[in-house]
Structure formats: C-alpha cells, structure tokens
Amino acid sequence: MAGEITETGELYSPYVGLVYMFNLIVGTGALTMPKAFATAGWLVSLVLLVFLGFMSFVTTTFVVEAMAAANAQLRWKRMETHQEEEDDDSSTASDSDVLIQDSYERAEKRPILSVQRHGSPNLFEITDRVEMGQMASMFFNKVGVNLFYFCIIIYLYGDLAIYAAAVPFSLMQVTCAVGNDSCGVEAEAKYNDTDLCWGPLRRVDAYRIYLAVFTLLLGPFTFFDVQKTKYLQILTSLMRWIAFAIMIVLALVRIGRGRGEGHPPLASVSGLRNLLGVGVYSFMCQHSLPSLVTPVSSKRHLTRLVFLDYVLILAFYGLLSFTAIFCFRGDSLLDMYTLNFARCDVVGLAAVRFFLGLFPVFTISTNFPIIAVTLRNNWKTLFHREGGTYPWVVDRVVFPTITLLPPVLVAFCTHDLESLVGITGAYAGTGIQYAIPAFLVYLCRKDTRLAFGGGAVNKHGSPFGHTFWVGFVLLWAFSCFSFVTANIILSETKL
C-alpha cells in the first residue's frame, strides 16, 4: 500500500483467493454491525446492507480493471525497453537495417493490438502486483496522488484508533465485571465510565490503564519492520471463525427456546448515520485487492468468484445481525457484540464467556502492528523526494511517533466504537471504497484508449463499463459524505 510494485508471492487457486477475500472483508466491522442494525431498524438495515454490498462489488471490479490496465502499460514499457537494448547491441547498421528500423517505428505508431496479434501474450494479464499507490502515480496527477495518500492515511488512522479503543474496552468490560464479583455484563446493567471497577478505581481509569499497557506493548513495533507470518494469519482466522460460529449458534439456540429479547423496529432514521459508516467500513477491501488478486493462479472467472464472495458475505452479515437483534434487546446490545455473551444467563460455561469477551484482544492485537507499519510507510512515501533520504531521527523517530500518537490520543478520549467505525467508514472509507476506484477506472480507460487504440479490449474489464456507473458511484460517495456531515451537524445543534 506504500505505493510500489511488489513481488507477486506464492500463487494459490481461485477458491483460496475467495477465502482470503472473505477473511479480509469480515473483520472488526462485523462486530459493531449488530448494534447498528438494532438502532436503524431491521428492514432499512437489510436494504442498505444489500445496496452497500452491491456498490462495493462495483468498485472492486473497477480496481481489478485498473490493475489490468496498469499491468498492460508496464508490460508494454518493458517490451519497448527490451527492443531499445537490442537495437543498441547491433554493431553495424546496413541499409537493410535502416529499413527494418523504419518498419519497426511505423509498427510502433500503430495501435498495440495490431502488434499483439503476432502471438504476443495478452497485455492485460495481471501478473505484477501493482499496489494502489503505484496505480495512483500512473493515472493521477500530483494533486490526485497527494489526495490519494491523504485519504489512505486518514483511513489507517481511523483503523488504528478503532483497534486501540477496542482492546482496552474489551478488557475493561470483562475484568471489571469479574472485579465486581459478577460473571459478566448483566442484562439490566447500565454502566457509566465513572462507576467503580476495582475498589476506588473507576471503569474509565481501568480502560486508560489497559490503553497505556496496550500502547507500551504494541507501540514499539511501529518503530521497526514487522511482517505478518502465515501461521499467525491462520491462527487469527481460526479464532475468528470459532468465535463467530459460537455467537451465531448461541443466539439461534436462545431464540429457538423462546428466550429472545429483541423486538427491533422496521426503520429508525436516527440510526442511519452509524449504520452507513459501519456498512461502508464492513465492506472495505479495495485497498488490499492487489495483494489478494495478483497471486490467484487462474483469473478466467475472477468476476464471478468475487460476486460469489459478496453474496456469501452478505448472507453472513445478515445471519450474524438478525440473530443478534432478535436475541438481545436493542438497548442492551454493546458496541463490541462479543461482549453480549459475557452474561451468565446467555453462556453458562466460563471458558466460553472469557474466550468471546477477550476475542477482540487476541485478533486485533496481531493486526495493530501491521497497520501501524503500513501507515508509517505511507507517510514516508507521501513526503519522499526522488534521490533523497531521510535523516535517522526523522526516519526512525518522527514518522513512527506521528503514526502512533494520534490514534492513541483519540482512544484516550473516547471508546465509542460504533461512532469511531461509523465516522471512519463514512469519510475515509467512502473515499477509498468509492471515489478512488471510480477516478482510477475512468482515467485508466482514458489512458488505455490513448496508448493502445480504441479497439483495445481489457480482458479484466468491469462489467459496469459504461461511464454512467462511474458517475453513479461518485454521486453516491458525495451523498454519503453529505448525509453523514449533515446528520452530525443536526445532532450537535440539538444538543
């Protein structure tokens, strides 16, 4: 994501790629979705979720098309460089050589498809992993590139703030309940930050102590290079699916026994703002598509597989959210859904209660250093000058500090996860998921026509090839931005 061409990595089958995309999209956003569903009403939530899934699918196909166009340009440049090297190696230049050179120059001016027909491999094959930053530098002007990095950086800051708040919040909820000789968050309990946790220590004090420990333990990774190992990814994914499966089964059993407490409304306008932000955040994958799609061994039916992935994700989100809102009362659903299962009347087994209550701690803690290093590298790329290097203090101290400090300060001020997810998704998420892919595909189509002629066919072109779809996506992005901003202003005015 720091904006460079990277190695493709080990190839895997299309179905493995489908699983990887599923795991990438279904993350922290899913845990905040049940409360957003309950607040906005089940009917409007379902309709908006399906629409957001469709819009995310459209922009995913836009990014794949831009990746193919970027690969075509890079491949053609390599072909030109190779031809120039061959020309330089020729030691003599006879009259026949001059004629051959003239012939080559004429061929160079023809649309590239006429050259391709002589048996060249398809230029639009996705073989190089071209990250979004590199695509932005290929298709955007300097202002566009800077805006791209600004949007990515704001989104990553939001991500880190969500993670920095989620871990201490989960620890506070679980351990404060134990400290008060309770087996969990009680159904009728309404906790305030000023309530006591252990002895004279308030809940907010416990939260900030956990935040300080979290920062001291994971913050130093921002100052070094860290890579996510395959085994850590497997372990994290396994824990995630065990937790999701347990929550869905427990909620279904509780509803089946007639103990469901939820009576969600059909629609509630007051909850739309957070639902919109949470929904956008929960379908975020566009920034990681180059890493996911490029290693897929066969991309023949890529669009169909991506569509299948989105159908499965919609079904999963619907199952998780509907079981939640009919199992628990809307006012008792917590920002982090796993914490609703810390109740004795919901889960009798203490080990399961602690596993679900502490689940975000394990999974989020493994992702925090990765995102922090990614953000730090984006800052470096944004201010990088050709041929220039940073002083040691700037490289090793300043960039990691400006990466780590803002999200920790935000988490120190608030642990309202639903609002953090909503605002991150509605603003930075809207830019990454809608605006950037729309501009990328529009400009890459324009460049492709100029470079390869009007007859060039991108084999990975989006099924939404008409310019109408680009305009529609941009209009929707502007609508999301305006709606959330107006809603925040009106809410503040009422207060």
One Martini backbone bead per residue (centre of mass of N, CA, C, O) as a GRO file, in nm:
protein
  495
    1MET     BB    1   0.051   0.067  -0.006
    2ALA     BB    2   0.319   0.249  -0.053
    3GLY     BB    3   0.364   0.252  -0.377
    4GLU     BB    4   0.450  -0.039  -0.517
    5ILE     BB    5   0.615  -0.286  -0.678
    6THR     BB    6   0.557  -0.621  -0.606
    7GLU     BB    7   0.557  -0.925  -0.526
    8THR     BB    8   0.339  -1.176  -0.586
    9GLY     BB    9   0.392  -1.454  -0.489
   10GLU     BB   10   0.229  -1.721  -0.398
   11LEU     BB   11   0.031  -1.924  -0.555
   12TYR     BB   12  -0.333  -1.956  -0.587
   13SER     BB   13  -0.637  -2.045  -0.589
   14PRO     BB   14  -0.945  -1.907  -0.637
   15TYR     BB   15  -1.069  -2.028  -0.366
   16VAL     BB   16  -0.854  -1.916  -0.179
   17GLY     BB   17  -0.904  -1.620  -0.257
   18LEU     BB   18  -1.196  -1.617  -0.153
   19VAL     BB   19  -1.121  -1.665   0.145
   20TYR     BB   20  -0.935  -1.420   0.182
   21MET     BB   21  -1.151  -1.205   0.119
   22PHE     BB   22  -1.344  -1.283   0.340
   23ASN     BB   23  -1.143  -1.232   0.578
   24LEU     BB   24  -1.090  -0.933   0.515
   25ILE     BB   25  -1.383  -0.817   0.534
   26VAL     BB   26  -1.433  -0.994   0.789
   27GLY     BB   27  -1.426  -0.802   1.083
   28THR     BB   28  -1.468  -0.554   1.301
   29GLY     BB   29  -1.736  -0.451   1.170
   30ALA     BB   30  -1.913  -0.701   1.249
   31LEU     BB   31  -1.918  -0.633   1.567
   32THR     BB   32  -2.087  -0.345   1.511
   33MET     BB   33  -2.352  -0.419   1.347
   34PRO     BB   34  -2.584  -0.504   1.541
   35LYS     BB   35  -2.629  -0.222   1.670
   36ALA     BB   36  -2.688  -0.075   1.402
   37PHE     BB   37  -2.938  -0.243   1.333
   38ALA     BB   38  -3.107  -0.178   1.589
   39THR     BB   39  -3.110   0.137   1.546
   40ALA     BB   40  -3.226   0.138   1.229
   41GLY     BB   41  -3.349  -0.124   1.155
   42TRP     BB   42  -3.410  -0.411   0.976
   43LEU     BB   43  -3.504  -0.314   0.692
   44VAL     BB   44  -3.309  -0.079   0.632
   45SER     BB   45  -3.054  -0.248   0.684
   46LEU     BB   46  -3.090  -0.457   0.462
   47VAL     BB   47  -3.107  -0.269   0.218
   48LEU     BB   48  -2.838  -0.116   0.267
   49LEU     BB   49  -2.650  -0.363   0.270
   50VAL     BB   50  -2.702  -0.456  -0.021
   51PHE     BB   51  -2.618  -0.191  -0.156
   52LEU     BB   52  -2.327  -0.179  -0.041
   53GLY     BB   53  -2.238  -0.446  -0.165
   54PHE     BB   54  -2.280  -0.363  -0.459
   55MET     BB   55  -2.090  -0.113  -0.459
   56SER     BB   56  -1.836  -0.272  -0.380
   57PHE     BB   57  -1.835  -0.457  -0.628
   58VAL     BB   58  -1.803  -0.239  -0.842
   59THR     BB   59  -1.525  -0.122  -0.730
   60THR     BB   60  -1.371  -0.386  -0.750
   61THR     BB   61  -1.384  -0.402  -1.063
   62PHE     BB   62  -1.234  -0.138  -1.106
   63VAL     BB   63  -0.961  -0.221  -0.978
   64VAL     BB   64  -0.905  -0.464  -1.160
   65GLU     BB   65  -0.897  -0.301  -1.422
   66ALA     BB   66  -0.662  -0.114  -1.334
   67MET     BB   67  -0.456  -0.340  -1.296
   68ALA     BB   68  -0.455  -0.435  -1.591
   69ALA     BB   69  -0.371  -0.161  -1.715
   70ALA     BB   70  -0.102  -0.139  -1.561
   71ASN     BB   71   0.022  -0.399  -1.672
   72ALA     BB   72   0.017  -0.314  -1.971
   73GLN     BB   73   0.206  -0.072  -1.946
   74LEU     BB   74   0.449  -0.221  -1.824
   75ARG     BB   75   0.482  -0.431  -2.050
   76TRP     BB   76   0.528  -0.228  -2.285
   77LYS     BB   77   0.778  -0.091  -2.165
   78ARG     BB   78   0.953  -0.348  -2.164
   79MET     BB   79   0.941  -0.397  -2.467
   80GLU     BB   80   1.077  -0.130  -2.545
   81THR     BB   81   1.340  -0.168  -2.385
   82HIS     BB   82   1.426  -0.432  -2.522
   83GLN     BB   83   1.444  -0.315  -2.809
   84GLU     BB   84   1.657  -0.096  -2.748
   85GLU     BB   85   1.880  -0.293  -2.658
   86GLU     BB   86   1.899  -0.443  -2.929
   87ASP     BB   87   1.976  -0.192  -3.096
   88ASP     BB   88   2.242  -0.123  -2.935
   89ASP     BB   89   2.388  -0.408  -2.999
   90SER     BB   90   2.419  -0.328  -3.278
   91SER     BB   91   2.712  -0.276  -3.474
   92THR     BB   92   2.551  -0.254  -3.743
   93ALA     BB   93   2.424  -0.032  -4.028
   94SER     BB   94   2.247  -0.107  -4.272
   95ASP     BB   95   2.015  -0.056  -4.503
   96SER     BB   96   1.834  -0.286  -4.400
   97ASP     BB   97   1.831  -0.186  -4.105
   98VAL     BB   98   1.687   0.080  -4.162
   99LEU     BB   99   1.429  -0.049  -4.274
  100ILE     BB  100   1.361  -0.206  -4.019
  101GLN     BB  101   1.343   0.040  -3.832
  102ASP     BB  102   1.117   0.183  -3.985
  103SER     BB  103   0.916  -0.047  -3.950
  104TYR     BB  104   0.909  -0.037  -3.639
  105GLU     BB  105   0.814   0.258  -3.608
  106ARG     BB  106   0.547   0.212  -3.752
  107ALA     BB  107   0.445  -0.008  -3.556
  108GLU     BB  108   0.452   0.175  -3.300
  109LYS     BB  109   0.208   0.366  -3.412
  110ARG     BB  110   0.031   0.146  -3.380
  111PRO     BB  111  -0.185  -0.025  -3.250
  112ILE     BB  112  -0.120  -0.279  -3.027
  113LEU     BB  113  -0.307  -0.507  -3.140
  114SER     BB  114  -0.150  -0.545  -3.410
  115VAL     BB  115   0.099  -0.665  -3.255
  116GLN     BB  116  -0.036  -0.896  -3.084
  117ARG     BB  117  -0.125  -1.099  -3.320
  118HIS     BB  118   0.183  -1.233  -3.325
  119GLY     BB  119   0.174  -1.392  -3.024
  120SER     BB  120   0.135  -1.228  -2.789
  121PRO     BB  121   0.070  -1.175  -2.488
  122ASN     BB  122  -0.153  -1.062  -2.284
  123LEU     BB  123  -0.142  -0.742  -2.155
  124PHE     BB  124  -0.391  -0.783  -1.926
  125GLU     BB  125  -0.237  -0.940  -1.739
  126ILE     BB  126  -0.212  -1.030  -1.390
  127THR     BB  127   0.130  -1.030  -1.257
  128ASP     BB  128   0.169  -0.760  -1.125
  129ARG     BB  129   0.199  -0.602  -0.813
  130VAL     BB  130  -0.005  -0.319  -0.810
  131GLU     BB  131  -0.040  -0.079  -0.616
  132MET     BB  132  -0.238   0.192  -0.551
  133GLY     BB  133  -0.010   0.400  -0.546
  134GLN     BB  134   0.099   0.331  -0.831
  135MET     BB  135  -0.165   0.386  -0.984
  136ALA     BB  136  -0.188   0.680  -0.901
  137SER     BB  137   0.089   0.764  -1.039
  138MET     BB  138  -0.010   0.677  -1.332
  139PHE     BB  139  -0.318   0.835  -1.342
  140PHE     BB  140  -0.241   1.071  -1.169
  141ASN     BB  141  -0.181   1.356  -1.048
  142LYS     BB  142  -0.030   1.517  -0.794
  143VAL     BB  143  -0.290   1.589  -0.644
  144GLY     BB  144  -0.417   1.305  -0.655
  145VAL     BB  145  -0.192   1.159  -0.499
  146ASN     BB  146  -0.216   1.323  -0.235
  147LEU     BB  147  -0.516   1.254  -0.185
  148PHE     BB  148  -0.478   0.954  -0.165
  149TYR     BB  149  -0.285   0.952   0.083
  150PHE     BB  150  -0.471   1.106   0.269
  151CYS     BB  151  -0.699   0.894   0.273
  152ILE     BB  152  -0.535   0.653   0.371
  153ILE     BB  153  -0.432   0.780   0.635
  154ILE     BB  154  -0.706   0.837   0.767
  155TYR     BB  155  -0.802   0.544   0.767
  156LEU     BB  156  -0.565   0.426   0.937
  157TYR     BB  157  -0.620   0.598   1.183
  158GLY     BB  158  -0.902   0.486   1.234
  159ASP     BB  159  -0.817   0.195   1.268
  160LEU     BB  160  -0.625   0.239   1.513
  161ALA     BB  161  -0.839   0.364   1.700
  162ILE     BB  162  -1.023   0.119   1.709
  163TYR     BB  163  -0.811  -0.080   1.820
  164ALA     BB  164  -0.719   0.092   2.073
  165ALA     BB  165  -1.019   0.071   2.197
  166ALA     BB  166  -1.112  -0.232   2.186
  167VAL     BB  167  -0.917  -0.371   2.382
  168PRO     BB  168  -0.962  -0.207   2.649
  169PHE     BB  169  -1.271  -0.239   2.649
  170SER     BB  170  -1.280  -0.547   2.677
  171LEU     BB  171  -1.112  -0.565   2.936
  172MET     BB  172  -1.295  -0.390   3.108
  173GLN     BB  173  -1.561  -0.552   3.087
  174VAL     BB  174  -1.448  -0.821   3.201
  175THR     BB  175  -1.279  -0.735   3.464
  176CYS     BB  176  -1.493  -0.559   3.610
  177ALA     BB  177  -1.696  -0.784   3.654
  178VAL     BB  178  -1.504  -0.960   3.823
  179GLY     BB  179  -1.437  -0.736   4.037
  180ASN     BB  180  -1.772  -0.742   4.108
  181ASP     BB  181  -1.868  -1.043   4.134
  182SER     BB  182  -1.925  -1.106   3.833
  183CYS     BB  183  -2.009  -1.288   3.521
  184GLY     BB  184  -2.098  -1.008   3.382
  185VAL     BB  185  -2.307  -0.855   3.168
  186GLU     BB  186  -2.593  -0.743   3.252
  187ALA     BB  187  -2.903  -0.697   3.126
  188GLU     BB  188  -2.973  -0.426   3.320
  189ALA     BB  189  -2.710  -0.291   3.286
  190LYS     BB  190  -2.570   0.052   3.343
  191TYR     BB  191  -2.276   0.178   3.242
  192ASN     BB  192  -2.029   0.394   3.367
  193ASP     BB  193  -1.721   0.541   3.378
  194THR     BB  194  -1.763   0.618   3.699
  195ASP     BB  195  -1.771   0.348   3.779
  196LEU     BB  196  -1.673   0.097   3.964
  197CYS     BB  197  -1.428  -0.160   3.960
  198TRP     BB  198  -1.169  -0.146   4.173
  199GLY     BB  199  -1.260  -0.012   4.422
  200PRO     BB  200  -1.154   0.316   4.352
  201LEU     BB  201  -1.159   0.223   4.062
  202ARG     BB  202  -1.251   0.317   3.762
  203ARG     BB  203  -1.341   0.234   3.449
  204VAL     BB  204  -1.175   0.456   3.302
  205ASP     BB  205  -0.910   0.382   3.443
  206ALA     BB  206  -0.888   0.096   3.336
  207TYR     BB  207  -0.890   0.168   3.038
  208ARG     BB  208  -0.627   0.349   3.047
  209ILE     BB  209  -0.439   0.131   3.147
  210TYR     BB  210  -0.480  -0.061   2.907
  211LEU     BB  211  -0.390   0.144   2.694
  212ALA     BB  212  -0.100   0.178   2.799
  213VAL     BB  213  -0.018  -0.118   2.773
  214PHE     BB  214  -0.081  -0.151   2.474
  215THR     BB  215   0.120   0.071   2.379
  216LEU     BB  216   0.382  -0.050   2.511
  217LEU     BB  217   0.366  -0.331   2.359
  218LEU     BB  218   0.288  -0.232   2.041
  219GLY     BB  219   0.423   0.041   1.965
  220PRO     BB  220   0.730  -0.044   1.899
  221PHE     BB  221   0.664  -0.174   1.615
  222THR     BB  222   0.659   0.104   1.458
  223PHE     BB  223   0.994   0.122   1.468
  224PHE     BB  224   0.963  -0.134   1.292
  225ASP     BB  225   0.978  -0.426   1.114
  226VAL     BB  226   0.679  -0.609   1.017
  227GLN     BB  227   0.543  -0.941   0.976
  228LYS     BB  228   0.296  -1.148   0.859
  229THR     BB  229   0.244  -1.457   0.929
  230LYS     BB  230   0.095  -1.740   0.828
  231TYR     BB  231   0.035  -1.864   1.113
  232LEU     BB  232  -0.099  -1.615   1.235
  233GLN     BB  233  -0.329  -1.600   1.028
  234ILE     BB  234  -0.449  -1.877   1.085
  235LEU     BB  235  -0.507  -1.836   1.388
  236THR     BB  236  -0.689  -1.586   1.360
  237SER     BB  237  -0.903  -1.713   1.173
  238LEU     BB  238  -0.985  -1.945   1.359
  239MET     BB  239  -1.084  -1.771   1.597
  240ARG     BB  240  -1.296  -1.612   1.443
  241TRP     BB  241  -1.479  -1.859   1.352
  242ILE     BB  242  -1.537  -1.966   1.629
  243ALA     BB  243  -1.674  -1.712   1.741
  244PHE     BB  244  -1.898  -1.675   1.529
  245ALA     BB  245  -2.026  -1.956   1.561
  246ILE     BB  246  -2.099  -1.935   1.861
  247MET     BB  247  -2.284  -1.683   1.844
  248ILE     BB  248  -2.493  -1.792   1.642
  249VAL     BB  249  -2.576  -2.049   1.796
  250LEU     BB  250  -2.658  -1.918   2.067
  251ALA     BB  251  -2.876  -1.732   1.947
  252LEU     BB  252  -3.052  -1.955   1.816
  253VAL     BB  253  -3.109  -2.113   2.076
  254ARG     BB  254  -3.242  -1.882   2.233
  255ILE     BB  255  -3.470  -1.835   2.028
  256GLY     BB  256  -3.577  -2.134   2.016
  257ARG     BB  257  -3.653  -2.113   2.342
  258GLY     BB  258  -3.796  -1.820   2.381
  259ARG     BB  259  -3.548  -1.594   2.481
  260GLY     BB  260  -3.597  -1.358   2.312
  261GLU     BB  261  -3.565  -0.987   2.340
  262GLY     BB  262  -3.608  -0.885   2.054
  263HIS     BB  263  -3.772  -0.566   1.900
  264PRO     BB  264  -3.724  -0.446   1.619
  265PRO     BB  265  -3.750  -0.208   1.407
  266LEU     BB  266  -3.791  -0.119   1.085
  267ALA     BB  267  -3.731   0.202   1.133
  268SER     BB  268  -3.450   0.452   1.190
  269VAL     BB  269  -3.308   0.751   1.128
  270SER     BB  270  -3.100   0.790   1.370
  271GLY     BB  271  -2.922   0.518   1.269
  272LEU     BB  272  -2.799   0.575   0.977
  273ARG     BB  273  -2.517   0.690   1.014
  274ASN     BB  274  -2.378   0.440   1.146
  275LEU     BB  275  -2.466   0.230   0.941
  276LEU     BB  276  -2.318   0.350   0.700
  277GLY     BB  277  -2.031   0.339   0.818
  278VAL     BB  278  -2.027   0.036   0.893
  279GLY     BB  279  -2.092  -0.072   0.608
  280VAL     BB  280  -1.848   0.043   0.462
  281TYR     BB  281  -1.631  -0.081   0.649
  282SER     BB  282  -1.737  -0.391   0.606
  283PHE     BB  283  -1.645  -0.363   0.270
  284MET     BB  284  -1.338  -0.342   0.299
  285CYS     BB  285  -1.077  -0.409   0.014
  286GLN     BB  286  -0.948  -0.229  -0.213
  287HIS     BB  287  -0.653  -0.175  -0.088
  288SER     BB  288  -0.593  -0.518  -0.109
  289LEU     BB  289  -0.628  -0.642  -0.399
  290PRO     BB  290  -0.341  -0.683  -0.514
  291SER     BB  291  -0.265  -0.904  -0.295
  292LEU     BB  292  -0.509  -1.101  -0.373
  293VAL     BB  293  -0.524  -1.127  -0.697
  294THR     BB  294  -0.241  -1.178  -0.824
  295PRO     BB  295  -0.193  -1.487  -0.702
  296VAL     BB  296  -0.400  -1.591  -0.882
  297SER     BB  297  -0.375  -1.840  -1.111
  298SER     BB  298  -0.687  -1.810  -1.211
  299LYS     BB  299  -0.874  -1.535  -1.395
  300ARG     BB  300  -1.123  -1.617  -1.570
  301HIS     BB  301  -1.354  -1.608  -1.306
  302LEU     BB  302  -1.325  -1.357  -1.115
  303THR     BB  303  -1.598  -1.202  -1.106
  304ARG     BB  304  -1.770  -1.442  -1.005
  305LEU     BB  305  -1.614  -1.490  -0.740
  306VAL     BB  306  -1.661  -1.211  -0.619
  307PHE     BB  307  -1.968  -1.230  -0.620
  308LEU     BB  308  -1.984  -1.476  -0.433
  309ASP     BB  309  -1.848  -1.343  -0.195
  310TYR     BB  310  -2.066  -1.122  -0.150
  311VAL     BB  311  -2.300  -1.312  -0.095
  312LEU     BB  312  -2.174  -1.452   0.154
  313ILE     BB  313  -2.132  -1.194   0.322
  314LEU     BB  314  -2.426  -1.107   0.334
  315ALA     BB  315  -2.528  -1.363   0.471
  316PHE     BB  316  -2.353  -1.336   0.724
  317TYR     BB  317  -2.441  -1.056   0.820
  318GLY     BB  318  -2.740  -1.128   0.842
  319LEU     BB  319  -2.714  -1.360   1.048
  320LEU     BB  320  -2.568  -1.207   1.274
  321SER     BB  321  -2.770  -0.963   1.305
  322PHE     BB  322  -3.048  -1.110   1.338
  323THR     BB  323  -2.973  -1.283   1.584
  324ALA     BB  324  -2.906  -1.038   1.762
  325ILE     BB  325  -3.179  -0.856   1.749
  326PHE     BB  326  -3.358  -1.116   1.859
  327CYS     BB  327  -3.192  -1.184   2.124
  328PHE     BB  328  -3.148  -0.875   2.180
  329ARG     BB  329  -3.180  -0.587   2.299
  330GLY     BB  330  -3.105  -0.284   2.172
  331ASP     BB  331  -3.005  -0.151   2.459
  332SER     BB  332  -2.800  -0.419   2.514
  333LEU     BB  333  -2.624  -0.367   2.286
  334LEU     BB  334  -2.295  -0.368   2.208
  335ASP     BB  335  -2.039  -0.251   2.032
  336MET     BB  336  -1.919  -0.532   2.119
  337TYR     BB  337  -2.077  -0.822   2.063
  338THR     BB  338  -1.914  -1.030   2.238
  339LEU     BB  339  -2.005  -0.900   2.524
  340ASN     BB  340  -2.298  -1.032   2.533
  341PHE     BB  341  -2.150  -1.324   2.622
  342ALA     BB  342  -2.081  -1.238   2.941
  343ARG     BB  343  -2.339  -1.382   3.028
  344CYS     BB  344  -2.480  -1.625   3.226
  345ASP     BB  345  -2.767  -1.649   3.071
  346VAL     BB  346  -2.611  -1.721   2.793
  347VAL     BB  347  -2.334  -1.833   2.930
  348GLY     BB  348  -2.226  -2.091   3.138
  349LEU     BB  349  -1.939  -2.107   3.032
  350ALA     BB  350  -1.656  -1.949   3.127
  351ALA     BB  351  -1.460  -2.002   2.887
  352VAL     BB  352  -1.649  -1.882   2.668
  353ARG     BB  353  -1.681  -1.600   2.786
  354PHE     BB  354  -1.376  -1.527   2.774
  355PHE     BB  355  -1.325  -1.577   2.476
  356LEU     BB  356  -1.531  -1.369   2.366
  357GLY     BB  357  -1.442  -1.120   2.535
  358LEU     BB  358  -1.120  -1.161   2.428
  359PHE     BB  359  -1.110  -1.182   2.116
  360PRO     BB  360  -1.022  -0.891   2.023
  361VAL     BB  361  -0.745  -0.895   2.160
  362PHE     BB  362  -0.607  -1.108   1.980
  363THR     BB  363  -0.673  -1.013   1.683
  364ILE     BB  364  -0.602  -0.704   1.699
  365SER     BB  365  -0.308  -0.726   1.806
  366THR     BB  366  -0.195  -0.852   1.533
  367ASN     BB  367  -0.280  -0.595   1.343
  368PHE     BB  368  -0.164  -0.328   1.453
  369PRO     BB  369   0.137  -0.334   1.351
  370ILE     BB  370   0.074  -0.352   1.049
  371ILE     BB  371  -0.082  -0.083   1.019
  372ALA     BB  372   0.136   0.102   1.137
  373VAL     BB  373   0.353   0.043   0.921
  374THR     BB  374   0.182   0.126   0.679
  375LEU     BB  375   0.144   0.420   0.766
  376ARG     BB  376   0.441   0.497   0.787
  377ASN     BB  377   0.505   0.438   0.482
  378ASN     BB  378   0.304   0.648   0.367
  379TRP     BB  379   0.443   0.894   0.483
  380LYS     BB  380   0.711   0.850   0.334
  381THR     BB  381   0.596   0.859   0.045
  382LEU     BB  382   0.465   1.142   0.050
  383PHE     BB  383   0.771   1.284   0.127
  384HIS     BB  384   0.919   1.181  -0.107
  385ARG     BB  385   1.234   1.223  -0.275
  386GLU     BB  386   1.417   1.207  -0.534
  387GLY     BB  387   1.722   1.082  -0.405
  388GLY     BB  388   1.625   1.099  -0.115
  389THR     BB  389   1.693   1.116   0.240
  390TYR     BB  390   1.651   1.046   0.568
  391PRO     BB  391   1.701   1.116   0.865
  392TRP     BB  392   1.718   0.920   1.135
  393VAL     BB  393   1.513   1.072   1.316
  394VAL     BB  394   1.284   1.083   1.108
  395ASP     BB  395   1.268   0.776   1.036
  396ARG     BB  396   1.275   0.650   1.356
  397VAL     BB  397   1.082   0.881   1.508
  398VAL     BB  398   0.879   1.070   1.367
  399PHE     BB  399   0.701   0.874   1.200
  400PRO     BB  400   0.617   0.679   1.433
  401THR     BB  401   0.492   0.902   1.615
  402ILE     BB  402   0.271   1.013   1.409
  403THR     BB  403   0.137   0.730   1.403
  404LEU     BB  404   0.072   0.666   1.718
  405LEU     BB  405  -0.048   0.916   1.873
  406PRO     BB  406  -0.336   0.992   1.759
  407PRO     BB  407  -0.495   0.719   1.818
  408VAL     BB  408  -0.438   0.719   2.124
  409LEU     BB  409  -0.580   0.988   2.187
  410VAL     BB  410  -0.857   0.906   2.086
  411ALA     BB  411  -0.886   0.658   2.278
  412PHE     BB  412  -0.860   0.831   2.539
  413CYS     BB  413  -1.133   1.001   2.480
  414THR     BB  414  -1.263   0.730   2.334
  415HIS     BB  415  -1.493   0.415   2.319
  416ASP     BB  416  -1.682   0.469   2.067
  417LEU     BB  417  -1.702   0.239   1.828
  418GLU     BB  418  -1.940   0.309   1.645
  419SER     BB  419  -1.841   0.598   1.577
  420LEU     BB  420  -1.559   0.530   1.471
  421VAL     BB  421  -1.656   0.346   1.243
  422GLY     BB  422  -1.855   0.543   1.110
  423ILE     BB  423  -1.657   0.778   1.043
  424THR     BB  424  -1.443   0.617   0.890
  425GLY     BB  425  -1.637   0.504   0.673
  426ALA     BB  426  -1.782   0.777   0.575
  427TYR     BB  427  -1.510   0.908   0.487
  428ALA     BB  428  -1.250   0.743   0.416
  429GLY     BB  429  -1.410   0.499   0.305
  430THR     BB  430  -1.546   0.648   0.070
  431GLY     BB  431  -1.286   0.716  -0.081
  432ILE     BB  432  -1.169   0.422  -0.115
  433GLN     BB  433  -1.440   0.267  -0.218
  434TYR     BB  434  -1.530   0.498  -0.442
  435ALA     BB  435  -1.360   0.741  -0.555
  436ILE     BB  436  -1.090   0.609  -0.637
  437PRO     BB  437  -1.194   0.383  -0.829
  438ALA     BB  438  -1.346   0.574  -1.023
  439PHE     BB  439  -1.100   0.742  -1.114
  440LEU     BB  440  -0.919   0.511  -1.201
  441VAL     BB  441  -1.103   0.389  -1.429
  442TYR     BB  442  -1.137   0.643  -1.597
  443LEU     BB  443  -0.827   0.703  -1.651
  444CYS     BB  444  -0.743   0.419  -1.758
  445ARG     BB  445  -0.928   0.425  -2.006
  446LYS     BB  446  -0.804   0.674  -2.132
  447ASP     BB  447  -0.508   0.566  -2.151
  448THR     BB  448  -0.571   0.311  -2.318
  449ARG     BB  449  -0.675   0.455  -2.571
  450LEU     BB  450  -0.411   0.617  -2.626
  451ALA     BB  451  -0.202   0.371  -2.627
  452PHE     BB  452  -0.394   0.120  -2.783
  453GLY     BB  453  -0.657   0.208  -2.869
  454GLY     BB  454  -1.002   0.163  -2.925
  455GLY     BB  455  -0.971  -0.175  -2.957
  456ALA     BB  456  -0.903  -0.228  -2.675
  457VAL     BB  457  -0.915  -0.525  -2.460
  458ASN     BB  458  -1.008  -0.580  -2.134
  459LYS     BB  459  -1.030  -0.886  -1.978
  460HIS     BB  460  -1.079  -0.721  -1.679
  461GLY     BB  461  -1.327  -0.579  -1.723
  462SER     BB  462  -1.589  -0.423  -1.622
  463PRO     BB  463  -1.936  -0.472  -1.632
  464PHE     BB  464  -1.924  -0.148  -1.560
  465GLY     BB  465  -1.841   0.030  -1.843
  466HIS     BB  466  -2.007   0.264  -1.810
  467THR     BB  467  -1.997   0.597  -1.721
  468PHE     BB  468  -2.241   0.598  -1.536
  469TRP     BB  469  -2.110   0.435  -1.297
  470VAL     BB  470  -1.906   0.644  -1.217
  471GLY     BB  471  -2.111   0.868  -1.151
  472PHE     BB  472  -2.277   0.705  -0.943
  473VAL     BB  473  -2.051   0.657  -0.738
  474LEU     BB  474  -1.983   0.958  -0.690
  475LEU     BB  475  -2.267   1.037  -0.596
  476TRP     BB  476  -2.273   0.843  -0.353
  477ALA     BB  477  -2.026   0.956  -0.208
  478PHE     BB  478  -2.141   1.241  -0.172
  479SER     BB  479  -2.395   1.153  -0.015
  480CYS     BB  480  -2.256   1.029   0.229
  481PHE     BB  481  -2.100   1.277   0.317
  482SER     BB  482  -2.346   1.470   0.348
  483PHE     BB  483  -2.523   1.307   0.542
  484VAL     BB  484  -2.325   1.280   0.779
  485THR     BB  485  -2.268   1.580   0.819
  486ALA     BB  486  -2.561   1.672   0.866
  487ASN     BB  487  -2.616   1.482   1.107
  488ILE     BB  488  -2.400   1.597   1.295
  489ILE     BB  489  -2.499   1.890   1.300
  490LEU     BB  490  -2.788   1.830   1.404
  491SER     BB  491  -2.703   1.687   1.665
  492GLU     BB  492  -2.543   1.926   1.785
  493THR     BB  493  -2.779   2.129   1.784
  494LYS     BB  494  -2.963   1.971   1.983
  495LEU     BB  495  -2.742   1.980   2.216
   0.00000   0.00000   0.00000
